Tab-separated table of C-alpha atoms in Angstrom:
chain	number	residue	atom	x	y	z
H	1	MET	CA	104.879	87.429	95.553
H	2	ALA	CA	108.200	85.754	96.217
H	3	THR	CA	108.759	82.958	93.712
H	4	THR	CA	112.014	81.528	95.108
H	5	ASN	CA	112.025	78.001	96.539
H	6	GLU	CA	113.329	79.392	99.826
H	7	PRO	CA	110.570	79.324	102.473
H	8	VAL	CA	109.413	82.825	103.384
H	9	LEU	CA	109.160	81.708	107.028
H	10	LYS	CA	112.241	79.661	107.891
H	11	GLN	CA	110.948	78.110	111.119
H	12	PRO	CA	107.709	78.171	113.137
H	13	LEU	CA	107.166	81.381	115.068
H	14	LYS	CA	104.822	81.999	117.979
H	15	LEU	CA	103.133	85.380	117.610
H	16	ALA	CA	101.354	87.195	120.439
H	17	CYS	CA	99.147	90.274	120.030
H	18	VAL	CA	98.467	92.216	123.213
H	19	GLN	CA	95.040	93.854	123.330
H	20	LEU	CA	96.106	96.402	125.911
H	21	ALA	CA	93.936	98.584	128.128
H	22	SER	CA	95.586	102.024	128.302
H	23	GLY	CA	94.598	105.159	130.179
H	24	ALA	CA	95.698	108.750	130.637
H	25	ASP	CA	98.875	108.000	132.649
H	26	LYS	CA	101.719	107.360	130.190
H	27	ALA	CA	104.094	105.906	132.793
H	28	ALA	CA	101.395	103.505	133.956
H	29	ASN	CA	100.669	102.528	130.355
H	30	LEU	CA	104.332	101.736	129.729
H	31	ALA	CA	104.583	99.688	132.927
H	32	HIS	CA	101.412	97.797	132.068
H	33	ALA	CA	102.644	97.132	128.535
H	34	ARG	CA	105.833	95.655	129.977
H	35	GLU	CA	103.814	93.313	132.207
H	36	LYS	CA	101.871	92.029	129.208
H	37	VAL	CA	104.937	91.659	126.967
H	38	VAL	CA	106.648	89.663	129.735
H	39	GLU	CA	103.514	87.525	130.079
H	40	ALA	CA	103.402	86.868	126.331
H	41	ALA	CA	107.088	85.967	126.197
H	42	ALA	CA	106.753	83.648	129.197
H	43	ALA	CA	104.115	81.751	127.201
H	44	GLY	CA	106.589	81.230	124.374
H	45	ALA	CA	105.996	84.167	122.024
H	46	LYS	CA	108.996	85.247	119.965
H	47	LEU	CA	107.167	88.071	118.165
H	48	VAL	CA	104.989	90.358	120.291
H	49	VAL	CA	102.736	93.130	118.978
H	50	LEU	CA	101.249	96.050	120.909
H	51	PRO	CA	98.277	98.148	119.697
H	52	GLU	CA	98.082	101.546	118.064
H	53	CYS	CA	98.685	104.422	120.518
H	54	PHE	CA	99.398	101.948	123.314
H	55	ASN	CA	101.029	104.610	125.508
H	56	SER	CA	98.168	107.116	125.426
H	57	PRO	CA	94.482	107.602	124.721
H	58	TYR	CA	93.704	107.659	120.992
H	59	GLY	CA	92.433	110.909	119.495
H	60	CYS	CA	93.442	114.142	117.809
H	61	ASP	CA	93.115	115.997	121.116
H	62	PHE	CA	95.738	113.709	122.668
H	63	PHE	CA	98.403	113.392	119.962
H	64	PRO	CA	100.287	116.664	120.706
H	65	SER	CA	100.306	116.337	124.491
H	66	TYR	CA	101.529	112.718	124.455
H	67	ALA	CA	103.938	113.110	121.534
H	68	GLU	CA	107.609	112.278	121.992
H	69	THR	CA	110.621	113.469	120.012
H	70	LEU	CA	112.505	110.609	118.374
H	71	LEU	CA	115.059	112.726	116.497
H	72	PRO	CA	117.953	113.082	116.506
H	73	GLY	CA	118.229	109.374	117.198
H	74	PRO	CA	118.600	107.532	119.335
H	75	PRO	CA	116.572	109.860	121.583
H	76	SER	CA	117.330	110.385	125.240
H	77	LYS	CA	115.048	108.913	127.903
H	78	GLU	CA	113.744	112.411	128.547
H	79	GLN	CA	112.880	112.872	124.859
H	80	SER	CA	111.207	109.490	124.464
H	81	PRO	CA	110.462	107.330	127.497
H	82	SER	CA	108.374	105.066	125.244
H	83	TYR	CA	111.313	104.346	122.913
H	84	HIS	CA	113.473	103.278	125.840
H	85	ALA	CA	110.687	101.301	127.493
H	86	LEU	CA	110.064	99.340	124.286
H	87	SER	CA	113.766	98.701	123.782
H	88	ALA	CA	114.050	97.429	127.359
H	89	MET	CA	110.970	95.186	126.965
H	90	ALA	CA	112.403	93.566	123.843
H	91	ALA	CA	115.808	93.024	125.457
H	92	GLU	CA	114.351	91.703	128.719
H	93	THR	CA	112.132	89.164	126.977
H	94	ARG	CA	114.483	88.389	124.057
H	95	THR	CA	111.624	88.922	121.632
H	96	PHE	CA	110.986	90.820	118.452
H	97	LEU	CA	108.631	93.622	119.500
H	98	VAL	CA	106.328	95.649	117.257
H	99	GLY	CA	105.719	98.554	119.592
H	100	GLY	CA	102.192	99.375	118.448
H	101	SER	CA	102.419	103.063	117.762
H	102	ILE	CA	103.122	106.266	119.652
H	103	PRO	CA	102.557	109.929	118.779
H	104	GLU	CA	105.835	111.363	117.467
H	105	ALA	CA	106.704	115.078	117.494
H	106	ASP	CA	109.044	116.795	115.062
H	107	PRO	CA	112.107	118.063	116.968
H	108	ASP	CA	111.392	121.605	115.752
H	109	PRO	CA	108.259	122.794	117.593
H	110	ALA	CA	107.801	125.530	114.998
H	111	THR	CA	106.865	122.936	112.384
H	112	ASN	CA	103.889	121.764	114.466
H	113	LYS	CA	104.370	118.314	112.892
H	114	TYR	CA	103.222	115.088	114.508
H	115	TYR	CA	103.235	111.506	113.270
H	116	ASN	CA	101.652	108.205	114.296
H	117	THR	CA	104.762	106.036	114.530
H	118	SER	CA	105.495	102.354	115.120
H	119	LEU	CA	108.898	101.324	116.482
H	120	ILE	CA	110.095	97.752	115.944
H	121	PHE	CA	112.836	96.336	118.182
H	122	GLY	CA	114.915	93.177	118.089
H	123	PRO	CA	115.713	90.740	120.916
H	124	ASP	CA	118.844	92.714	121.803
H	125	GLY	CA	116.820	95.893	122.267
H	126	ALA	CA	118.101	97.533	119.084
H	127	LEU	CA	115.704	99.412	116.811
H	128	LEU	CA	115.137	97.389	113.636
H	129	ALA	CA	112.738	99.689	111.798
H	130	SER	CA	110.037	102.312	112.155
H	131	HIS	CA	106.808	103.020	110.319
H	132	ARG	CA	104.970	106.312	110.238
H	133	LYS	CA	101.316	105.807	109.363
H	134	VAL	CA	101.040	106.387	105.614
H	135	HIS	CA	97.270	106.788	105.214
H	136	LEU	CA	95.664	109.158	107.705
H	137	PHE	CA	92.271	108.306	109.120
H	138	ASP	CA	89.937	110.931	107.661
H	139	ILE	CA	86.347	109.707	107.465
H	140	ASP	CA	82.847	111.142	107.774
H	141	ILE	CA	79.917	108.767	108.228
H	142	PRO	CA	76.985	111.129	108.929
H	143	GLY	CA	75.257	110.481	112.211
H	144	GLN	CA	77.870	107.932	113.313
H	145	ILE	CA	81.487	109.065	113.252
H	146	THR	CA	83.631	111.898	111.913
H	147	PHE	CA	87.379	111.777	112.428
H	148	ARG	CA	90.244	113.674	110.796
H	149	GLU	CA	93.747	112.638	111.772
H	150	SER	CA	95.089	115.044	109.152
H	151	ASP	CA	93.952	117.952	111.325
H	152	VAL	CA	96.921	117.102	113.564
H	153	LEU	CA	99.083	114.391	111.992
H	154	PHE	CA	101.381	114.263	108.984
H	155	PRO	CA	101.735	111.028	106.971
H	156	GLY	CA	104.737	108.785	106.604
H	157	ASN	CA	106.033	108.093	103.124
H	158	LYS	CA	107.245	104.516	102.819
H	159	VAL	CA	106.489	100.813	102.773
H	160	THR	CA	107.997	99.212	105.875
H	161	ILE	CA	109.522	95.746	105.610
H	162	VAL	CA	111.424	94.364	108.586
H	163	ASP	CA	113.949	91.530	108.627
H	164	LEU	CA	113.598	89.194	111.624
H	165	PRO	CA	116.872	87.239	111.600
H	166	GLY	CA	116.319	83.491	111.755
H	167	TYR	CA	112.702	83.765	110.610
H	168	GLY	CA	112.171	85.998	107.588
H	169	ARG	CA	110.447	89.280	106.833
H	170	ILE	CA	107.323	90.985	108.076
H	171	ALA	CA	105.635	94.174	106.947
H	172	VAL	CA	104.360	96.689	109.480
H	173	ALA	CA	101.657	99.279	108.823
H	174	ILE	CA	99.134	101.047	111.030
H	175	CYS	CA	95.338	100.792	111.221
H	176	TYR	CA	93.861	102.713	108.257
H	177	ASP	CA	96.812	101.504	106.136
H	178	VAL	CA	95.082	98.098	106.032
H	179	ARG	CA	92.396	99.511	103.722
H	180	PHE	CA	95.001	100.089	101.010
H	181	PRO	CA	95.947	96.703	99.545
H	182	GLU	CA	98.913	98.051	97.609
H	183	LEU	CA	101.116	98.090	100.737
H	184	ALA	CA	100.224	94.474	101.472
H	185	THR	CA	100.726	93.329	97.883
H	186	ILE	CA	104.181	94.884	97.679
H	187	ALA	CA	105.148	93.322	101.017
H	188	ALA	CA	104.011	89.870	99.903
H	189	ARG	CA	105.875	90.096	96.625
H	190	ARG	CA	108.987	91.177	98.543
H	191	GLY	CA	108.923	87.943	100.524
H	192	CYS	CA	107.111	88.801	103.761
H	193	PHE	CA	105.497	85.967	105.713
H	194	ALA	CA	103.187	88.232	107.740
H	195	LEU	CA	101.499	91.622	107.671
H	196	VAL	CA	101.288	93.249	111.101
H	197	TYR	CA	98.835	96.081	111.707
H	198	PRO	CA	98.550	97.775	115.090
H	199	GLY	CA	95.158	99.432	114.750
H	200	ALA	CA	92.265	101.054	116.557
H	201	PHE	CA	89.138	100.590	114.477
H	202	ASN	CA	86.020	102.027	116.104
H	203	THR	CA	82.658	100.522	116.989
H	204	THR	CA	81.093	101.809	113.741
H	205	THR	CA	83.542	100.475	111.145
H	206	GLY	CA	84.961	97.676	113.285
H	207	PRO	CA	81.990	95.305	113.137
H	208	LEU	CA	81.728	95.904	109.386
H	209	HIS	CA	85.306	95.784	108.203
H	210	TRP	CA	87.931	94.805	110.835
H	211	ARG	CA	87.817	91.025	110.431
H	212	LEU	CA	86.992	91.384	106.722
H	213	GLN	CA	90.089	93.501	106.080
H	214	GLY	CA	92.307	91.021	107.889
H	215	GLN	CA	90.911	88.102	105.924
H	216	ALA	CA	91.066	90.004	102.625
H	217	ARG	CA	94.739	90.912	103.017
H	218	ALA	CA	95.543	87.310	104.003
H	219	MET	CA	93.538	85.812	101.119
H	220	ASP	CA	94.916	88.138	98.442
H	221	ASN	CA	98.531	87.640	99.505
H	222	GLN	CA	98.476	84.105	100.944
H	223	LEU	CA	100.302	84.972	104.146
H	224	TYR	CA	99.562	85.606	107.819
H	225	VAL	CA	97.906	88.811	109.008
H	226	ALA	CA	97.796	90.185	112.554
H	227	LEU	CA	95.485	93.049	113.591
H	228	CYS	CA	96.222	94.303	117.113
H	229	SER	CA	93.701	96.653	118.743
H	230	PRO	CA	93.548	98.430	122.086
H	231	ALA	CA	90.964	97.094	124.503
H	232	ARG	CA	87.694	99.030	124.491
H	233	ASP	CA	87.245	101.731	127.124
H	234	THR	CA	83.786	103.290	127.026
H	235	LYS	CA	84.939	106.048	129.389
H	236	GLN	CA	87.202	107.408	126.647
H	237	SER	CA	85.955	109.674	123.856
H	238	TYR	CA	87.068	107.131	121.219
H	239	HIS	CA	85.764	103.598	121.603
H	240	ALA	CA	88.132	101.041	120.086
H	241	TYR	CA	86.493	97.972	118.578
H	242	GLY	CA	88.949	95.486	120.065
H	243	HIS	CA	88.704	92.005	118.508
H	244	THR	CA	92.442	91.609	117.983
H	245	LEU	CA	92.923	88.699	115.598
H	246	ILE	CA	95.375	86.557	113.646
H	247	VAL	CA	94.505	85.190	110.200
H	248	ASP	CA	96.246	82.371	108.310
H	249	PRO	CA	97.174	82.258	104.585
H	250	MET	CA	93.861	80.581	103.724
H	251	ALA	CA	92.063	83.537	105.345
H	252	GLN	CA	90.903	81.488	108.322
H	253	VAL	CA	90.741	83.449	111.579
H	254	LEU	CA	92.928	81.424	113.929
H	255	VAL	CA	92.129	83.402	117.057
H	256	GLU	CA	90.084	86.506	117.907
H	257	ALA	CA	89.656	88.406	121.159
H	258	ASP	CA	86.495	90.109	122.371
H	259	GLU	CA	86.645	93.798	123.346
H	260	THR	CA	88.376	93.329	126.732
H	261	GLU	CA	92.069	93.220	127.570
H	262	ASN	CA	93.593	89.964	126.374
H	263	ILE	CA	96.587	88.332	124.701
H	264	VAL	CA	95.919	86.267	121.594
H	265	THR	CA	98.530	83.900	120.198
H	266	ALA	CA	99.109	81.654	117.220
H	267	THR	CA	102.061	79.699	115.869
H	268	LEU	CA	102.909	80.745	112.324
H	269	ASP	CA	104.135	77.932	110.073
H	270	GLY	CA	105.938	78.448	106.772
H	271	GLU	CA	104.571	75.183	105.421
H	272	LYS	CA	101.046	76.598	105.630
H	273	ILE	CA	102.108	79.470	103.387
H	274	ALA	CA	103.843	77.113	100.961
H	275	THR	CA	100.889	74.725	100.792
H	276	THR	CA	98.402	77.534	100.227
H	277	ARG	CA	100.476	78.979	97.403
H	278	ARG	CA	101.067	75.573	95.852
H	279	ASN	CA	97.379	74.649	95.917
H	280	ILE	CA	96.177	78.043	94.657
H	281	PRO	CA	99.141	79.255	92.542
H	282	LEU	CA	98.296	82.935	92.178
H	283	SER	CA	101.915	83.965	91.678
H	284	THR	CA	102.150	82.092	88.368
H	285	GLN	CA	98.681	83.057	87.163
H	286	ARG	CA	98.832	86.842	87.264
H	287	ARG	CA	98.395	88.648	83.943
H	288	PHE	CA	100.763	91.586	83.897
H	289	ASP	CA	100.142	91.832	80.168
H	290	VAL	CA	96.573	92.836	81.106
H	291	TYR	CA	97.177	94.991	84.172
H	292	PRO	CA	100.257	96.536	85.816
H	293	ASP	CA	102.364	94.955	88.551
H	294	VAL	CA	102.227	97.297	91.540
H	295	ASN	CA	105.503	95.783	92.749
H	296	ALA	CA	107.289	96.903	89.582
H	297	GLY	CA	106.466	100.590	89.907
H	298	LYS	CA	108.137	103.370	91.842
H	299	ILE	CA	108.093	102.313	95.505
H	300	SER	CA	109.451	104.192	98.501
H	301	PHE	CA	111.184	102.055	101.129
H	302	GLU	CA	112.987	104.953	102.790
H	303	GLU	CA	112.127	108.441	103.952
H	304	PRO	CA	114.186	111.363	105.250
H	305	ASN	CA	115.020	111.438	108.951
H	306	PRO	CA	113.566	108.155	110.222
H	307	PRO	CA	113.880	107.321	113.929
H	308	LYS	CA	117.155	105.564	114.822
């Protein structure tokens, strides 16, 4: 965890998470996402988050057909309409935009490689960073749900930390990544003020773990956490849990949606982080003579051929 006296969040920041209802029509999804990003910005949000697979239905059957080629970058509009739509949304609204995630295709079709990729844009429409989902969602709960992203997707290979000029740093990861606290711990110790997870938990694991994971990452790292889900559509084969939420550094849920389309907002305050860490001083109480510091090990912050 950052131990400098510099605040990790330099000024208050209004965050909006868009719990978007998406369907089979990609162009319609992109247009609808723009409407909601504009709505969030009009209400004062400076950081807007879209959900996982916001431009398509979620599922292994859909990843290849909706995938876009992001390399070589920047891609053309024909290669990646979603990239250009997100860039335009950020520039139009003058916001930082975490573009949920989209299915990404390797430029060489022979590789048959696909990724689950988040694109993060700045207020000028420039790409700030990208995150390919590191931990693929492979689970089997007999009689309830079986899902194997690794049947179609390849994993990313890095921790993603994004500088938001004027505010500070956030970390971005995707859905199943939230179950692996190492990413969050590294981000906190590298000075992030928030962890942002576009995600699509399901109606089996969602009621059990969605809110719990958000609160756990916030409590352990004493920072803000945002979990942004798609709205639930029972006509689709995969039923997203919804319940987009924002958690504060004391692990209090500030706001939580139900399962329907909605925009949830909260103002993030650096003083809340500072007070939490001052009152419960975990950063000075850790015992690295007893156990290792995950932030001191070999960490990958870059990977070959990221989107540009």
